[in-house]
Amino acid sequence: MEKEVQKIKEFIYSFYSKYSYNGIIIGISGGIDSAVCAKLCVDSVGKESVFGLLLPERDSDKQTISDSKLVCDHLNIKYKIINLKPILKSMKVYKLQPPSFFIPRKIQEKYVKKRWENESPDTFISDLKDEGNKSFLEGLAYYRVKHRVRLNLLYFEAEKKGYCVAGTTNKTEEKSGFYVKYGDDSSDIEPLIHLYKTEVIEMANFLNIPDKIINKSPSPDLIPGITDEFAMGISYKDLDRILIKKEKNISLNDEDPKKVQRVDKILQNNIKRKIKNISLKRTGQ
């Protein structure tokens, strides 16, 4: 693990130096990926050159800000909080979902989970394929726009400072399509894109990331109650193990056939997520 950490730090510093950035900005979500990425950036270019941006909104869990502050304080980096609610409200995003100010969080989560399960026979696959009824498609637009607004703010703050934007997407997310196109998949540098989620967790322990951050259930924190594993219909442990075996051409005979089928289905349907900037080129040019 020490060699891998050193390799990533050298990669970050080399990129940072080559293009003469003044610093690195990163969206701190209170989750493990952004915490590990921020720690690697701090160890590469120094805490004075790393800036955290905390971007909560109406549907964010109450623990999001406190966990994000915990990470920033742990790394001793400066940060700024920008609440997305006014921006999303001005875009009429919240009109797609009813307000829930006076409804306890647990009830919100229970309602959203039930709705998620009832929207489609396989909600995550429908998400990957951009398929569904009007209500479902509005739900996709509802959560995806939040990531894209966050990206705009990250670049807005970065460019004012002459900083680069560090992304936090890991290999599991990239392979499974568990990201928002032109949202959390966009950045100047991706230090974790070659690491599976379980490897990021292992690295977090090595880097002494706070236990609270390591042990919390990974979540995009865009819709109440929806965690990564609930959305994908498989645990990261199972998903990574099968993905790694596929990558290394290791037999899957000892795996649960249903879990292998789940992974295959995800991989077969995430192609649309990867399509970008398709154009018609003139011949001879």
Short mmCIF file of C-alpha atoms in Angstrom, two decimals:
data_model
loop_
_atom_site.label_atom_id
_atom_site.label_comp_id
_atom_site.label_asym_id
_atom_site.label_seq_id
_atom_site.Cartn_x
_atom_site.Cartn_y
_atom_site.Cartn_z
CA MET A 1 0.00 0.00 0.00
CA GLU A 2 2.87 2.39 0.78
CA LYS A 3 4.21 2.04 -2.78
CA GLU A 4 0.76 2.72 -4.26
CA VAL A 5 0.32 5.82 -2.11
CA GLN A 6 3.73 7.10 -3.15
CA LYS A 7 2.95 6.49 -6.82
CA ILE A 8 -0.27 8.52 -6.58
CA LYS A 9 1.45 11.35 -4.72
CA GLU A 10 4.13 11.54 -7.42
CA PHE A 11 1.41 11.54 -10.08
CA ILE A 12 -0.44 14.42 -8.41
CA TYR A 13 2.70 16.48 -7.86
CA SER A 14 3.93 15.89 -11.41
CA PHE A 15 0.62 17.05 -12.91
CA TYR A 16 0.37 19.99 -10.52
CA SER A 17 3.90 21.16 -11.30
CA LYS A 18 3.82 20.55 -15.04
CA TYR A 19 0.82 22.81 -15.57
CA SER A 20 1.82 25.39 -12.94
CA TYR A 21 -1.40 25.40 -10.91
CA ASN A 22 -1.57 27.56 -7.81
CA GLY A 23 -3.39 24.89 -5.84
CA ILE A 24 -5.95 22.09 -5.89
CA ILE A 25 -9.65 22.36 -5.12
CA ILE A 26 -11.75 19.35 -4.21
CA GLY A 27 -15.40 18.85 -3.34
CA ILE A 28 -15.51 17.48 0.18
CA SER A 29 -18.62 15.34 0.59
CA GLY A 30 -17.97 13.79 3.96
CA GLY A 31 -17.42 10.46 2.22
CA ILE A 32 -14.39 8.22 1.97
CA ASP A 33 -13.41 8.97 -1.63
CA SER A 34 -13.12 12.73 -1.23
CA ALA A 35 -11.36 12.27 2.13
CA VAL A 36 -8.73 9.95 0.65
CA CYS A 37 -8.28 12.15 -2.42
CA ALA A 38 -7.89 15.27 -0.30
CA LYS A 39 -5.35 13.55 1.96
CA LEU A 40 -3.28 12.45 -1.04
CA CYS A 41 -3.38 16.00 -2.42
CA VAL A 42 -2.30 17.46 0.92
CA ASP A 43 0.60 15.02 1.14
CA SER A 44 1.58 15.85 -2.44
CA VAL A 45 1.47 19.66 -2.58
CA GLY A 46 0.97 20.76 1.03
CA LYS A 47 -2.12 21.68 3.03
CA GLU A 48 -1.76 25.38 2.15
CA SER A 49 -2.34 24.54 -1.52
CA VAL A 50 -5.47 22.41 -1.06
CA PHE A 51 -8.92 23.96 -0.71
CA GLY A 52 -12.16 22.16 0.15
CA LEU A 53 -15.56 23.11 -1.20
CA LEU A 54 -18.60 21.85 0.73
CA LEU A 55 -21.77 21.84 -1.37
CA PRO A 56 -24.87 20.75 0.57
CA GLU A 57 -28.46 21.24 -0.60
CA ARG A 58 -32.03 20.66 0.60
CA ASP A 59 -31.89 16.87 0.52
CA SER A 60 -28.44 16.48 2.07
CA ASP A 61 -28.20 14.48 5.27
CA LYS A 62 -27.68 16.59 8.38
CA GLN A 63 -24.41 14.73 9.02
CA THR A 64 -22.97 15.74 5.65
CA ILE A 65 -21.64 19.12 6.72
CA SER A 66 -20.31 17.92 10.08
CA ASP A 67 -18.55 14.96 8.41
CA SER A 68 -17.14 17.23 5.72
CA LYS A 69 -15.86 19.67 8.33
CA LEU A 70 -14.35 16.73 10.20
CA VAL A 71 -12.33 15.82 7.10
CA CYS A 72 -11.18 19.40 6.49
CA ASP A 73 -10.21 19.88 10.12
CA HIS A 74 -8.44 16.52 10.19
CA LEU A 75 -6.38 17.56 7.16
CA ASN A 76 -6.09 21.15 8.39
CA ILE A 77 -7.19 22.62 5.04
CA LYS A 78 -9.21 25.75 4.40
CA TYR A 79 -12.73 25.30 3.09
CA LYS A 80 -15.85 27.13 1.99
CA ILE A 81 -19.51 26.12 2.28
CA ILE A 82 -21.92 26.99 -0.54
CA ASN A 83 -25.50 25.81 -0.15
CA LEU A 84 -26.91 24.78 -3.52
CA LYS A 85 -30.52 25.24 -2.44
CA PRO A 86 -30.96 28.83 -3.76
CA ILE A 87 -29.44 27.89 -7.12
CA LEU A 88 -31.50 24.73 -7.51
CA LYS A 89 -34.61 26.58 -6.36
CA SER A 90 -34.07 29.30 -8.95
CA MET A 91 -33.79 26.56 -11.58
CA LYS A 92 -37.13 25.17 -10.35
CA VAL A 93 -35.46 21.83 -9.64
CA TYR A 94 -37.28 21.33 -6.35
CA LYS A 95 -40.66 21.66 -8.08
CA LEU A 96 -40.03 18.13 -9.38
CA GLN A 97 -40.17 16.75 -5.83
CA PRO A 98 -42.53 17.88 -3.03
CA PRO A 99 -41.02 19.73 -0.05
CA SER A 100 -40.52 17.68 3.09
CA PHE A 101 -39.46 20.19 5.71
CA PHE A 102 -41.69 18.86 8.49
CA ILE A 103 -41.33 15.16 7.71
CA PRO A 104 -38.78 13.28 9.88
CA ARG A 105 -35.70 12.13 7.95
CA LYS A 106 -36.35 8.44 8.66
CA ILE A 107 -39.82 8.67 7.14
CA GLN A 108 -38.41 10.53 4.13
CA GLU A 109 -35.85 7.79 3.61
CA LYS A 110 -38.44 5.01 3.91
CA TYR A 111 -40.71 6.76 1.40
CA VAL A 112 -37.91 7.39 -1.10
CA LYS A 113 -36.64 3.79 -0.91
CA LYS A 114 -40.13 2.43 -1.54
CA ARG A 115 -40.62 4.80 -4.45
CA TRP A 116 -37.19 3.88 -5.86
CA GLU A 117 -38.10 0.19 -5.82
CA ASN A 118 -41.52 0.80 -7.37
CA GLU A 119 -40.44 3.18 -10.14
CA SER A 120 -38.98 0.39 -12.29
CA PRO A 121 -38.45 -3.40 -12.26
CA ASP A 122 -34.72 -2.57 -11.99
CA THR A 123 -34.23 1.07 -11.13
CA PHE A 124 -30.43 1.25 -11.48
CA ILE A 125 -30.46 -0.42 -14.89
CA SER A 126 -33.22 1.94 -16.03
CA ASP A 127 -31.04 4.78 -14.75
CA LEU A 128 -28.08 3.54 -16.80
CA LYS A 129 -30.26 3.24 -19.90
CA ASP A 130 -32.08 6.58 -19.40
CA GLU A 131 -35.34 4.74 -19.74
CA GLY A 132 -38.61 5.06 -17.86
CA ASN A 133 -41.90 6.92 -17.55
CA LYS A 134 -42.22 10.70 -17.14
CA SER A 135 -41.98 10.51 -13.35
CA PHE A 136 -38.85 8.35 -13.48
CA LEU A 137 -37.08 10.52 -16.04
CA GLU A 138 -37.86 13.62 -14.00
CA GLY A 139 -36.31 11.82 -11.02
CA LEU A 140 -33.12 11.23 -13.02
CA ALA A 141 -32.97 14.89 -14.01
CA TYR A 142 -33.68 15.88 -10.40
CA TYR A 143 -30.63 14.19 -8.91
CA ARG A 144 -28.23 14.57 -11.84
CA VAL A 145 -28.54 18.35 -12.06
CA LYS A 146 -27.20 18.59 -8.51
CA HIS A 147 -23.89 17.01 -9.52
CA ARG A 148 -23.63 19.31 -12.54
CA VAL A 149 -24.27 22.42 -10.48
CA ARG A 150 -21.61 21.24 -8.05
CA LEU A 151 -19.16 20.88 -10.93
CA ASN A 152 -19.88 24.42 -12.11
CA LEU A 153 -19.19 25.80 -8.65
CA LEU A 154 -15.99 23.77 -8.31
CA TYR A 155 -14.63 25.23 -11.54
CA PHE A 156 -15.90 28.70 -10.72
CA GLU A 157 -13.99 28.71 -7.44
CA ALA A 158 -10.97 26.95 -8.95
CA GLU A 159 -10.55 29.34 -11.86
CA LYS A 160 -10.74 32.39 -9.60
CA LYS A 161 -7.72 31.00 -7.75
CA GLY A 162 -5.83 29.40 -10.63
CA TYR A 163 -6.41 25.98 -9.06
CA CYS A 164 -7.07 22.63 -10.71
CA VAL A 165 -10.11 20.49 -9.83
CA ALA A 166 -9.41 17.06 -8.37
CA GLY A 167 -12.03 14.39 -9.03
CA THR A 168 -12.91 11.58 -6.66
CA THR A 169 -14.32 8.89 -8.96
CA ASN A 170 -12.98 5.40 -8.26
CA LYS A 171 -12.62 2.43 -10.64
CA THR A 172 -15.74 0.66 -9.37
CA GLU A 173 -17.87 3.71 -10.09
CA GLU A 174 -16.26 4.20 -13.49
CA LYS A 175 -16.79 0.58 -14.53
CA SER A 176 -20.35 0.32 -13.21
CA GLY A 177 -21.51 3.71 -14.46
CA PHE A 178 -22.25 4.89 -10.94
CA TYR A 179 -21.60 8.55 -11.67
CA VAL A 180 -23.27 11.49 -13.40
CA LYS A 181 -22.03 12.32 -16.87
CA TYR A 182 -20.62 15.87 -16.98
CA GLY A 183 -20.97 15.90 -13.21
CA ASP A 184 -18.78 14.00 -10.78
CA ASP A 185 -16.96 12.31 -13.67
CA SER A 186 -15.44 15.61 -14.83
CA SER A 187 -12.25 17.12 -13.43
CA ASP A 188 -8.66 18.06 -14.25
CA ILE A 189 -7.11 15.11 -12.45
CA GLU A 190 -8.47 11.79 -11.13
CA PRO A 191 -6.13 10.34 -8.46
CA LEU A 192 -8.42 7.40 -7.57
CA ILE A 193 -9.76 6.29 -10.94
CA HIS A 194 -7.47 3.23 -11.03
CA LEU A 195 -8.53 2.02 -7.57
CA TYR A 196 -11.55 -0.15 -6.81
CA LYS A 197 -13.78 1.04 -3.96
CA THR A 198 -12.49 -1.66 -1.61
CA GLU A 199 -8.93 -0.52 -2.40
CA VAL A 200 -9.89 3.06 -1.55
CA ILE A 201 -11.21 1.80 1.79
CA GLU A 202 -7.94 -0.05 2.40
CA MET A 203 -6.01 3.10 1.54
CA ALA A 204 -8.19 5.18 3.87
CA ASN A 205 -7.16 2.96 6.77
CA PHE A 206 -3.50 3.23 5.76
CA LEU A 207 -3.78 7.04 5.59
CA ASN A 208 -5.51 7.24 9.00
CA ILE A 209 -8.70 8.80 7.70
CA PRO A 210 -11.15 9.22 10.64
CA ASP A 211 -13.05 6.02 11.45
CA LYS A 212 -16.38 7.82 11.23
CA ILE A 213 -15.73 8.55 7.55
CA ILE A 214 -14.46 5.04 6.78
CA ASN A 215 -17.34 3.28 8.49
CA LYS A 216 -20.27 5.28 7.12
CA SER A 217 -22.34 3.79 4.29
CA PRO A 218 -21.25 5.28 0.94
CA SER A 219 -23.98 7.51 -0.49
CA PRO A 220 -24.26 10.12 -3.25
CA ASP A 221 -26.27 12.17 -0.68
CA LEU A 222 -28.62 13.46 -3.38
CA ILE A 223 -31.84 11.65 -2.43
CA PRO A 224 -32.77 10.75 1.20
CA GLY A 225 -32.00 7.15 2.13
CA ILE A 226 -30.39 6.06 -1.13
CA THR A 227 -26.95 4.56 -0.52
CA ASP A 228 -24.59 3.37 -3.27
CA GLU A 229 -25.12 -0.31 -2.53
CA PHE A 230 -28.90 0.03 -2.29
CA ALA A 231 -28.99 1.81 -5.64
CA MET A 232 -26.79 -0.72 -7.46
CA GLY A 233 -28.38 -3.77 -5.88
CA ILE A 234 -25.07 -5.31 -4.82
CA SER A 235 -22.42 -4.67 -2.16
CA TYR A 236 -19.09 -3.09 -3.04
CA LYS A 237 -17.33 -6.12 -1.61
CA ASP A 238 -19.13 -8.49 -3.98
CA LEU A 239 -19.01 -6.10 -6.92
CA ASP A 240 -15.27 -5.46 -6.64
CA ARG A 241 -14.41 -9.11 -6.12
CA ILE A 242 -16.26 -10.10 -9.28
CA LEU A 243 -14.95 -7.16 -11.30
CA ILE A 244 -11.37 -7.96 -10.32
CA LYS A 245 -11.81 -11.61 -11.26
CA LYS A 246 -13.20 -10.58 -14.63
CA GLU A 247 -10.31 -8.19 -15.16
CA LYS A 248 -7.74 -10.88 -14.35
CA ASN A 249 -9.62 -13.68 -16.15
CA ILE A 250 -10.05 -15.65 -12.93
CA SER A 251 -12.75 -18.30 -12.83
CA LEU A 252 -16.12 -17.23 -11.41
CA ASN A 253 -17.26 -20.78 -10.68
CA ASP A 254 -17.09 -20.21 -6.93
CA GLU A 255 -19.24 -17.07 -7.11
CA ASP A 256 -22.98 -16.82 -6.54
CA PRO A 257 -24.45 -16.96 -10.08
CA LYS A 258 -27.04 -14.31 -9.20
CA LYS A 259 -24.33 -11.85 -8.16
CA VAL A 260 -22.33 -12.56 -11.33
CA GLN A 261 -25.47 -12.00 -13.38
CA ARG A 262 -26.03 -8.71 -11.56
CA VAL A 263 -22.53 -7.50 -12.39
CA ASP A 264 -22.88 -8.63 -16.02
CA LYS A 265 -26.17 -6.78 -16.32
CA ILE A 266 -24.62 -3.59 -14.97
CA LEU A 267 -21.64 -3.82 -17.32
CA GLN A 268 -23.86 -4.53 -20.31
CA ASN A 269 -26.06 -1.50 -19.68
CA ASN A 270 -23.60 1.23 -18.69
CA ILE A 271 -22.42 1.92 -22.25
CA LYS A 272 -24.73 4.90 -22.74
CA ARG A 273 -23.21 6.57 -19.68
CA LYS A 274 -19.80 6.62 -21.40
CA ILE A 275 -20.95 8.27 -24.65
CA LYS A 276 -19.60 11.81 -24.95
CA ASN A 277 -19.08 14.38 -27.69
CA ILE A 278 -20.02 12.15 -30.61
CA SER A 279 -19.52 14.04 -33.86
CA LEU A 280 -19.52 13.58 -37.62
CA LYS A 281 -16.03 14.18 -38.98
CA ARG A 282 -15.44 15.15 -42.58
CA THR A 283 -13.37 12.71 -44.58
CA GLY A 284 -9.96 13.96 -45.64
CA GLN A 285 -9.65 16.31 -42.70
#
